[in-house]
PDB file of C-alpha atoms in Angstrom:
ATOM      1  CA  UNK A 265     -35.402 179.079  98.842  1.00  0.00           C
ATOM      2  CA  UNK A 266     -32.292 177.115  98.217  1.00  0.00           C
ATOM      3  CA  UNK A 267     -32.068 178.073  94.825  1.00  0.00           C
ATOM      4  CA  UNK A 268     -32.745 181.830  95.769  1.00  0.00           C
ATOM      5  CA  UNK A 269     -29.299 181.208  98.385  1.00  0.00           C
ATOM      6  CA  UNK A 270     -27.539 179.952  94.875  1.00  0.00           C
ATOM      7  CA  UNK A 271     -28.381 183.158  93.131  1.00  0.00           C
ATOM      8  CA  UNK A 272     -27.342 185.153  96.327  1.00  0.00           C
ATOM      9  CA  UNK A 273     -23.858 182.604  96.625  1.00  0.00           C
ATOM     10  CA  UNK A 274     -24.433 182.391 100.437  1.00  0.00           C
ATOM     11  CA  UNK A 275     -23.520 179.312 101.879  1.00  0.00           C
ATOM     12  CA  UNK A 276     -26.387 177.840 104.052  1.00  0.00           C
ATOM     13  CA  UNK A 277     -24.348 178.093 107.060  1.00  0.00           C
ATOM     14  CA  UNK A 278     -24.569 182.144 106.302  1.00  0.00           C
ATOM     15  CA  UNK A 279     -27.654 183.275 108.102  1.00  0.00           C
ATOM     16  CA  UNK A 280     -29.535 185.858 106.074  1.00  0.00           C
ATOM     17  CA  UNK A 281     -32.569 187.696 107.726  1.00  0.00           C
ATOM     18  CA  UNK A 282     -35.204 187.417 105.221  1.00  0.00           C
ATOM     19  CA  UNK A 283     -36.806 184.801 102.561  1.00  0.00           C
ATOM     20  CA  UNK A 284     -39.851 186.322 100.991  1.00  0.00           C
ATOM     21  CA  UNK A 285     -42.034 183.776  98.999  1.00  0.00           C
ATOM     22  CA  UNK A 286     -44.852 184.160  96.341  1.00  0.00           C
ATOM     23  CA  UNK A 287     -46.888 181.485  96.080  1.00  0.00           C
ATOM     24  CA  UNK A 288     -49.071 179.657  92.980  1.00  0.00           C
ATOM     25  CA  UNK A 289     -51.944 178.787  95.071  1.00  0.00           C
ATOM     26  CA  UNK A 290     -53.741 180.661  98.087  1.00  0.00           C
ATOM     27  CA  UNK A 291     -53.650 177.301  99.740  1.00  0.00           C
ATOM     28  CA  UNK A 292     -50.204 177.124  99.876  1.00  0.00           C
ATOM     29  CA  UNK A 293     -50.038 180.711 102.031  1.00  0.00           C
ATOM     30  CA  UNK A 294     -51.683 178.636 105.189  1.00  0.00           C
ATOM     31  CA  UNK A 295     -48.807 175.813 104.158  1.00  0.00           C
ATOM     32  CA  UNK A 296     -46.060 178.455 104.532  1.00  0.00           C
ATOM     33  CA  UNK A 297     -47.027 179.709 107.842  1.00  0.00           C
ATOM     34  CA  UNK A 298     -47.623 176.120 109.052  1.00  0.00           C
ATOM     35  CA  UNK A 299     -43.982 175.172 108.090  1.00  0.00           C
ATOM     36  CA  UNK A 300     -42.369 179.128 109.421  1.00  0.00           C
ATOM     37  CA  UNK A 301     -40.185 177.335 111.811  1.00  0.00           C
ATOM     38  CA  UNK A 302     -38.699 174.222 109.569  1.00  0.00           C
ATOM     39  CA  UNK A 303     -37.984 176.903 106.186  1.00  0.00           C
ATOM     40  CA  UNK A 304     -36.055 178.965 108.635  1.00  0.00           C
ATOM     41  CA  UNK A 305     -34.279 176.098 110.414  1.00  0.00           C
ATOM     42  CA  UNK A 306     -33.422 174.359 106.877  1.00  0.00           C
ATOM     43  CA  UNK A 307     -32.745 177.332 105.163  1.00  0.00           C
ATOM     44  CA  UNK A 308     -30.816 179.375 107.820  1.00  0.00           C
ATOM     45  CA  UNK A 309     -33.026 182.432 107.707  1.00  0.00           C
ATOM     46  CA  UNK A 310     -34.631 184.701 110.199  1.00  0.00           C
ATOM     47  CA  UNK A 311     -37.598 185.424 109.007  1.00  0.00           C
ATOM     48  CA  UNK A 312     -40.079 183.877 105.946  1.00  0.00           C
ATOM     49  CA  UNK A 313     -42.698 186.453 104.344  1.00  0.00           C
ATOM     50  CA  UNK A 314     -45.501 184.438 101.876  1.00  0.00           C
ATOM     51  CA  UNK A 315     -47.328 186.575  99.366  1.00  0.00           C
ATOM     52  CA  UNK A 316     -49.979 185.198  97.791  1.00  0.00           C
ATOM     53  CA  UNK A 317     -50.404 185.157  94.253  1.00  0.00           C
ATOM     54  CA  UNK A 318     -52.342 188.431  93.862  1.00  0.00           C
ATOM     55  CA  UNK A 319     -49.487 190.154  95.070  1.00  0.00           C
ATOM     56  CA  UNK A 320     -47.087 191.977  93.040  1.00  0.00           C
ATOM     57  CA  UNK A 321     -44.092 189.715  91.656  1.00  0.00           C
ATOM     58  CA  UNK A 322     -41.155 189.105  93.713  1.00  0.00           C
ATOM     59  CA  UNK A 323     -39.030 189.850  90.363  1.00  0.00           C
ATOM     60  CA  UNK A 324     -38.794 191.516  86.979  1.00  0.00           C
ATOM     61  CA  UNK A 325     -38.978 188.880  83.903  1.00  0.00           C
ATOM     62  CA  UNK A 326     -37.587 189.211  80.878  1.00  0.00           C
ATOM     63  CA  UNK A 327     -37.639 186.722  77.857  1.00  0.00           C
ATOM     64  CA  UNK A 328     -34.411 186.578  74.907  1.00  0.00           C
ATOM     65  CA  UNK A 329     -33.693 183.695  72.556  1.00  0.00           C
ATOM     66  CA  UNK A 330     -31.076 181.272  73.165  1.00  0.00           C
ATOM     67  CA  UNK A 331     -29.168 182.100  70.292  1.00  0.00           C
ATOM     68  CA  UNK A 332     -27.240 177.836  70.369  1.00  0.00           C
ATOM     69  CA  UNK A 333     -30.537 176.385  69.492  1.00  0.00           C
ATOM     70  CA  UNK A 334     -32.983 179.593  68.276  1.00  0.00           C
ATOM     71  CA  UNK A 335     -31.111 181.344  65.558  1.00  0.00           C
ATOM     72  CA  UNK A 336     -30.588 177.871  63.049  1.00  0.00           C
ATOM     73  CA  UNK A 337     -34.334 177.818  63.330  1.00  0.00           C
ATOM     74  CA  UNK A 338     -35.320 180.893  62.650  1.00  0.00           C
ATOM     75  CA  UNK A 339     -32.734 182.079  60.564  1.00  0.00           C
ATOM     76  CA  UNK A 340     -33.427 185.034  57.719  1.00  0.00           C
ATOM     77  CA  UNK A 341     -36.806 185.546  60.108  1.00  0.00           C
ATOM     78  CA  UNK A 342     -34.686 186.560  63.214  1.00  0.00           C
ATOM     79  CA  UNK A 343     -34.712 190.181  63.331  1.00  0.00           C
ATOM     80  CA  UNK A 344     -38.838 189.812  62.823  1.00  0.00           C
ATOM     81  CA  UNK A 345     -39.081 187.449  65.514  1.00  0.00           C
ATOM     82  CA  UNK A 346     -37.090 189.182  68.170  1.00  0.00           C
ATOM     83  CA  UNK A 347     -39.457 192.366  67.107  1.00  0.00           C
ATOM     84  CA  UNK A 348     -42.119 189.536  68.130  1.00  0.00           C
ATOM     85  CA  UNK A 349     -40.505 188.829  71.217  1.00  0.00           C
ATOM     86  CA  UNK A 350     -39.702 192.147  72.438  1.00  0.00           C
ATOM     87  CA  UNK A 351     -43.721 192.869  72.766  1.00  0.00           C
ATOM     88  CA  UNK A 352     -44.266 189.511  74.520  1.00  0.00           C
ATOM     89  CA  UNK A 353     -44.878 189.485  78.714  1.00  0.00           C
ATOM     90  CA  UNK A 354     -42.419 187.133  79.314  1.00  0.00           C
ATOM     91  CA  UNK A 355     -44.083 185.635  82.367  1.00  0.00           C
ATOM     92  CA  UNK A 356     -47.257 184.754  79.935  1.00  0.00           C
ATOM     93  CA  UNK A 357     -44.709 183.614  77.707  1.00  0.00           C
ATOM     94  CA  UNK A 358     -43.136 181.084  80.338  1.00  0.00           C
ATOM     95  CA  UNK A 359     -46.707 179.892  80.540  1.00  0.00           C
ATOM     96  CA  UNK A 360     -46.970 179.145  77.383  1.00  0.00           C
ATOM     97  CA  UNK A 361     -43.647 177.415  76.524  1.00  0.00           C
ATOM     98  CA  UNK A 362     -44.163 175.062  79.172  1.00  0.00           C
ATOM     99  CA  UNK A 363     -47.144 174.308  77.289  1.00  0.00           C
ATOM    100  CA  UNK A 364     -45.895 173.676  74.490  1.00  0.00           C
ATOM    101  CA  UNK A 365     -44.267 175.535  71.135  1.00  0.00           C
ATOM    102  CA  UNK A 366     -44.773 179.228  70.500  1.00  0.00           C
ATOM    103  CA  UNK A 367     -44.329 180.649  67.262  1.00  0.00           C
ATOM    104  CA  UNK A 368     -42.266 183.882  66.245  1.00  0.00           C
ATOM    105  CA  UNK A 369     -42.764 184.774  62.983  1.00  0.00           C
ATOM    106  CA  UNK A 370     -44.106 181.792  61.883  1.00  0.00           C
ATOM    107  CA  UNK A 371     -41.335 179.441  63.420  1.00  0.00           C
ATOM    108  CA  UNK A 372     -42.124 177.231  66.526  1.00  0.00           C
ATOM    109  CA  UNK A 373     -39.538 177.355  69.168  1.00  0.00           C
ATOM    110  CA  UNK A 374     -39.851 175.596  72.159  1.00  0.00           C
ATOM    111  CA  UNK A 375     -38.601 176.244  76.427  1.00  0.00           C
ATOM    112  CA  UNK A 376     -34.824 175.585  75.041  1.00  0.00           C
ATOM    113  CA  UNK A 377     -35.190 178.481  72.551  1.00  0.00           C
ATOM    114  CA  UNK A 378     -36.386 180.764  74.870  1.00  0.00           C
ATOM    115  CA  UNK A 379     -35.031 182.044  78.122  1.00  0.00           C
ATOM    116  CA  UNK A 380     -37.077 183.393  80.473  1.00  0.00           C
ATOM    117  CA  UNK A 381     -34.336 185.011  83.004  1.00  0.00           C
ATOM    118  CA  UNK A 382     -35.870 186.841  86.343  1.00  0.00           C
ATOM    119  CA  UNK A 383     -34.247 189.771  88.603  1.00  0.00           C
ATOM    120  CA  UNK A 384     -34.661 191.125  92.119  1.00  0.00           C
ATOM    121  CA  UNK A 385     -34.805 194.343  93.234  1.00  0.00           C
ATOM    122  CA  UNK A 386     -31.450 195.820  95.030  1.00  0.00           C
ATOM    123  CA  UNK A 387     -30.339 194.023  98.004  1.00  0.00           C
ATOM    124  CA  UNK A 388     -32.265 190.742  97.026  1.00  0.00           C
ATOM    125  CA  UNK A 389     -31.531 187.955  95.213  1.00  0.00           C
ATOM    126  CA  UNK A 390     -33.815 185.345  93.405  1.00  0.00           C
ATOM    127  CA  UNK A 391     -35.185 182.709  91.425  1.00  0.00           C
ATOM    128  CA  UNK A 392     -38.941 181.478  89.902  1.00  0.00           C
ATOM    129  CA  UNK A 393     -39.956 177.896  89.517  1.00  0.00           C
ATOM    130  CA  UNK A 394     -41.442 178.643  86.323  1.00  0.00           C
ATOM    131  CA  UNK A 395     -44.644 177.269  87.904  1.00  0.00           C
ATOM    132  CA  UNK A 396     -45.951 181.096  89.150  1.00  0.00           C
ATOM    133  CA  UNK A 397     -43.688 180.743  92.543  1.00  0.00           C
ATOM    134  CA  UNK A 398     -40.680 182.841  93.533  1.00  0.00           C
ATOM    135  CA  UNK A 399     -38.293 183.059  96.330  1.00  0.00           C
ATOM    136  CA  UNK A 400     -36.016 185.831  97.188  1.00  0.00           C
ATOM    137  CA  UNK A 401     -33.663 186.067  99.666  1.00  0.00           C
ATOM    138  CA  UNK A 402     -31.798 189.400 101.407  1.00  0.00           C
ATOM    139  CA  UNK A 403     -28.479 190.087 100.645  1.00  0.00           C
ATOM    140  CA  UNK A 404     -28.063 192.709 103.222  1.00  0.00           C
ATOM    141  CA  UNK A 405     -25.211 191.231 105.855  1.00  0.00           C
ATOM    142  CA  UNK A 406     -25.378 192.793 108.880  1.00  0.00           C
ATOM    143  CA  UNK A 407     -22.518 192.598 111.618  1.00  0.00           C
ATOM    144  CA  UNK A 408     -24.891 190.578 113.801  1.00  0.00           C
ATOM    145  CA  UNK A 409     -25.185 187.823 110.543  1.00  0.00           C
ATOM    146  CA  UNK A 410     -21.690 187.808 109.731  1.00  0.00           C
ATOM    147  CA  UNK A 411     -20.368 186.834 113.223  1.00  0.00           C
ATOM    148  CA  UNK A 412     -22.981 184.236 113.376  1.00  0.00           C
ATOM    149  CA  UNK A 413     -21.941 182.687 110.049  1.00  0.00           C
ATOM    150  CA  UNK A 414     -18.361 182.708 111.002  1.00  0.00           C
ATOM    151  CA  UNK A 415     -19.828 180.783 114.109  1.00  0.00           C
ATOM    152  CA  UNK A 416     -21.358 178.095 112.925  1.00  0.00           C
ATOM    153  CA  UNK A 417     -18.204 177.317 110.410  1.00  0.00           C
ATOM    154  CA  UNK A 418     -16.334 177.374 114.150  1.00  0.00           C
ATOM    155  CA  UNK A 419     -18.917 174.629 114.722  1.00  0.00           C
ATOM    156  CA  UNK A 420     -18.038 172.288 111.925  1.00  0.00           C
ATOM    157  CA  UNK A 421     -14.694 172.880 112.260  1.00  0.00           C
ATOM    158  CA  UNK A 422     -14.635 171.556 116.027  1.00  0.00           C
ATOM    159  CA  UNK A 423     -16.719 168.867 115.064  1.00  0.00           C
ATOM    160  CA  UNK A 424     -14.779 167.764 112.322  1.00  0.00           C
ATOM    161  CA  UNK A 425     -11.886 167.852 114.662  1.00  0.00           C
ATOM    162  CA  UNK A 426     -13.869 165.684 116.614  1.00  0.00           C
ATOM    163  CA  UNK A 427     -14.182 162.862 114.231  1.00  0.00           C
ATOM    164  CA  UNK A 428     -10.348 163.527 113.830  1.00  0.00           C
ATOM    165  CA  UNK A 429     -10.085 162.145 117.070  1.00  0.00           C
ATOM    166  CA  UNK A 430     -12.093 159.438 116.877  1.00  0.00           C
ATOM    167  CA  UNK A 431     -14.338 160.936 119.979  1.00  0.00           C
ATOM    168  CA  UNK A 432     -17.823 159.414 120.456  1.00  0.00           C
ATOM    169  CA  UNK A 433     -20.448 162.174 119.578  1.00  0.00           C
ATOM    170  CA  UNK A 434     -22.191 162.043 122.988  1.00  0.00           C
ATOM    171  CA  UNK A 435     -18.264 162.218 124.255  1.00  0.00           C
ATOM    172  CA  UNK A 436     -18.154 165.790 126.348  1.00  0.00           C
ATOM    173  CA  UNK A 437     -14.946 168.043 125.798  1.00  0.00           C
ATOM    174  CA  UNK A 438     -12.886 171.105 127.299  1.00  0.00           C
ATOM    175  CA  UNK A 439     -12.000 173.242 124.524  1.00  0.00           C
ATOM    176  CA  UNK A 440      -9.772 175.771 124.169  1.00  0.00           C
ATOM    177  CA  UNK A 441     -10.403 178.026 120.910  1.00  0.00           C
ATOM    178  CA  UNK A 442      -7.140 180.330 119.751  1.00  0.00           C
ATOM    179  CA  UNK A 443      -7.186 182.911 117.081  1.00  0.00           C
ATOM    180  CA  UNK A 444      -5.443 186.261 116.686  1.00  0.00           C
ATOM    181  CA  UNK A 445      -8.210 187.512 113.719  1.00  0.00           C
ATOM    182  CA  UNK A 446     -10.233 190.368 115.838  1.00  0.00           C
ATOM    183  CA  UNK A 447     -13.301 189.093 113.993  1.00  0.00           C
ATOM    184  CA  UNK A 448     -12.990 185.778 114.344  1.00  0.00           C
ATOM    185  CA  UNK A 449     -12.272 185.808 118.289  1.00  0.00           C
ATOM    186  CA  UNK A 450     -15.744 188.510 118.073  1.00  0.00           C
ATOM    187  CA  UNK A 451     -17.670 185.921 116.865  1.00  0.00           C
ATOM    188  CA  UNK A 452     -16.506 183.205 119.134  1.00  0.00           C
ATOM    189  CA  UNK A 453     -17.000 185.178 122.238  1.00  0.00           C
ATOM    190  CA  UNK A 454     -20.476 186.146 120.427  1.00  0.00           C
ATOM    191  CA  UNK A 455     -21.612 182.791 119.918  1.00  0.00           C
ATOM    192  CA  UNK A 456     -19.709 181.052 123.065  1.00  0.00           C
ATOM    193  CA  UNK A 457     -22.422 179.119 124.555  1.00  0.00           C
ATOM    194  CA  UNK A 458     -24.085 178.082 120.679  1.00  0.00           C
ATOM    195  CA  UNK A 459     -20.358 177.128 119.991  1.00  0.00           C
ATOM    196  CA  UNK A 460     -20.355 174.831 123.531  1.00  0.00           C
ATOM    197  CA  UNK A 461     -23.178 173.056 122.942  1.00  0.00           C
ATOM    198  CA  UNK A 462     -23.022 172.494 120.007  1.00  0.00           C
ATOM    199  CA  UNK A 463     -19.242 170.852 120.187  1.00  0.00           C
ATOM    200  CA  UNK A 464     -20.256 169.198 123.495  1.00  0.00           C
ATOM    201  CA  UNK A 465     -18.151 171.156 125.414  1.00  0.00           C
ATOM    202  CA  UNK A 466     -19.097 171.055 128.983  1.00  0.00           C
ATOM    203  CA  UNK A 467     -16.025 172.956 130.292  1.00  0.00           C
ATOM    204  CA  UNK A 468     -14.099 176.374 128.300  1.00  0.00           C
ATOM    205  CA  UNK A 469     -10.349 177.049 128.800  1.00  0.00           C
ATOM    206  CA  UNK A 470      -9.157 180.646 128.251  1.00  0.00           C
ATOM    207  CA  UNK A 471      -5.618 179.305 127.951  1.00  0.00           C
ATOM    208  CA  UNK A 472      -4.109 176.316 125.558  1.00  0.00           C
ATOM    209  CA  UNK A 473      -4.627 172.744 126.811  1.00  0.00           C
ATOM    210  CA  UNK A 474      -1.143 172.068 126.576  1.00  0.00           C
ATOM    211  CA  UNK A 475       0.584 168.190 126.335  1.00  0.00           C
ATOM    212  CA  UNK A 476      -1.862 165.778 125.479  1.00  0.00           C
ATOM    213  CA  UNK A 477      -4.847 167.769 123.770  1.00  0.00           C
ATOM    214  CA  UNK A 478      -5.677 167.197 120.952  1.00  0.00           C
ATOM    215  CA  UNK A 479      -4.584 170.016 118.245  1.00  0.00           C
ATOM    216  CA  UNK A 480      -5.476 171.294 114.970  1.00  0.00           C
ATOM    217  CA  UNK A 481      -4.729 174.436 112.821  1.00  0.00           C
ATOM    218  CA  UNK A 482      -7.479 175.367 110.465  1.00  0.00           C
ATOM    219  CA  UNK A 483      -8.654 178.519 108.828  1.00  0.00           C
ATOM    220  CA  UNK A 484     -12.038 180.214 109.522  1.00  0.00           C
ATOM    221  CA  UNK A 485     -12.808 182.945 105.774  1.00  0.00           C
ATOM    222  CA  UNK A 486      -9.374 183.019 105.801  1.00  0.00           C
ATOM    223  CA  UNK A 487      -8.480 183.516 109.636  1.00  0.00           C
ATOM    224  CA  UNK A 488      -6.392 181.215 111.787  1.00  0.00           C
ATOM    225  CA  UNK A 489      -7.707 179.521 114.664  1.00  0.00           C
ATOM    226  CA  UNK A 490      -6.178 176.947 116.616  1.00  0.00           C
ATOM    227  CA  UNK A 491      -8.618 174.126 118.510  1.00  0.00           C
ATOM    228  CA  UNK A 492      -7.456 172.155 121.417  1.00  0.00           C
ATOM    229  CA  UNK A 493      -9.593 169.617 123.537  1.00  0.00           C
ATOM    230  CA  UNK A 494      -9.270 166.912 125.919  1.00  0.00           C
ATOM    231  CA  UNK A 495     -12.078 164.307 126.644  1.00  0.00           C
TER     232      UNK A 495
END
């Protein structure tokens, strides 16, 4: 799943509303579903779908050499071998490499010759563990994700400013949260009571704290915001 939120480039604090996994084993469908609520918490998702491994793949595989460490091998017998190749299942092929050499006409190559390189279908994004699982994540953001990202970045930001000031982490707050991004000031008032508890903030002011509050300036994707407390 993390690796599928590489592919995708989506920060883990980006919710995203599906993982869908393919598993190796049928035992490992009950394992899935026993864990639901941890993969989702770790991996910021809102839901987790487990196909077993009679289902159909997650993602298309295809198989080319890796022409740094393949073509001094193979040499004159390239253009026969990638003949070879091209009627090769490449997920039968990963199989094998891992294995142990395969030959192309006539010429062993091994897993750093060949690259088995795997794709999701539109609005999905992807990865295999070589070992007959795969994880895909949506790309799809919605409105409704988006704020809530930009939320939970408001998060770390207050808590960082926190530790700026040297509070105690059970140490309760007012804050005072000042932006003049539309978006931004949508996903505060979105996300106001997550936000709260999450910064310890036991009281909310509308208005700037004025002399004495503690102040930063950060940016939130690029928007201001100003945060003020007082212990």
């Amino acid at each position: 799943g993390g690796a599928a939120r590489n592919v995708a480039k989506q920060s883990v604090r980006q919710p995203l509303a599906e993982l869908a996994v393919r598993v190796a084993m049928d035992e490992e469908v009950a394992t899935v579903k026993r864990f639901d609520q941890l993969i989702r918490d770790e991996l910021n998702v809102k839901t987790v779908t487990v196909h077993p491994p009679a289902a159909s793949p997650l993602l298309s595989a295809t198989a080319k050499f890796n022409g740094k460490t393949a073509n001094a091998k193979l040499g004159a017998k390239k253009k026969d071998a990638e003949a070879e190749l091209a009627k090769r299942d490449a997920r039968e092929l990963a199989k094998q490499l891992r294995a142990g050499a395969v030959e192309f006409a006539g010429v062993p190559l091994d897993a750093n010759d060949v690259l088995i390189e795997y794709a999701a279908q539109p609005g999905y994004a992807g990865t295999a563990d070589g070992r007959g699982r795969e994880g895909v994540v949506a790309t799809t953001i919605t409105e409704e994700l988006k704020l809530e990202g930009i939320a939970r970045n408001v998060v770390r930001l207050v808590n960082t400013a926190r530790k700026e000031a040297n509070l105690d982490i059970a140490d309760a707050i007012t804050l005072h949260l000042g932006t003049s991004a539309e978006l931004l000031a949508k996903a505060i008032a979105a996300h106001r009571d997550t936000i709260a508890t999450e910064a310890q903030a036991s009281a909310w002011s509308e208005t700037p704290l004025g002399d004495g509050a503690f102040r930063s300036e950060v940016k939130v994707d690029g928007h201001p915001l100003v945060i003020e407390f007082r212990k």
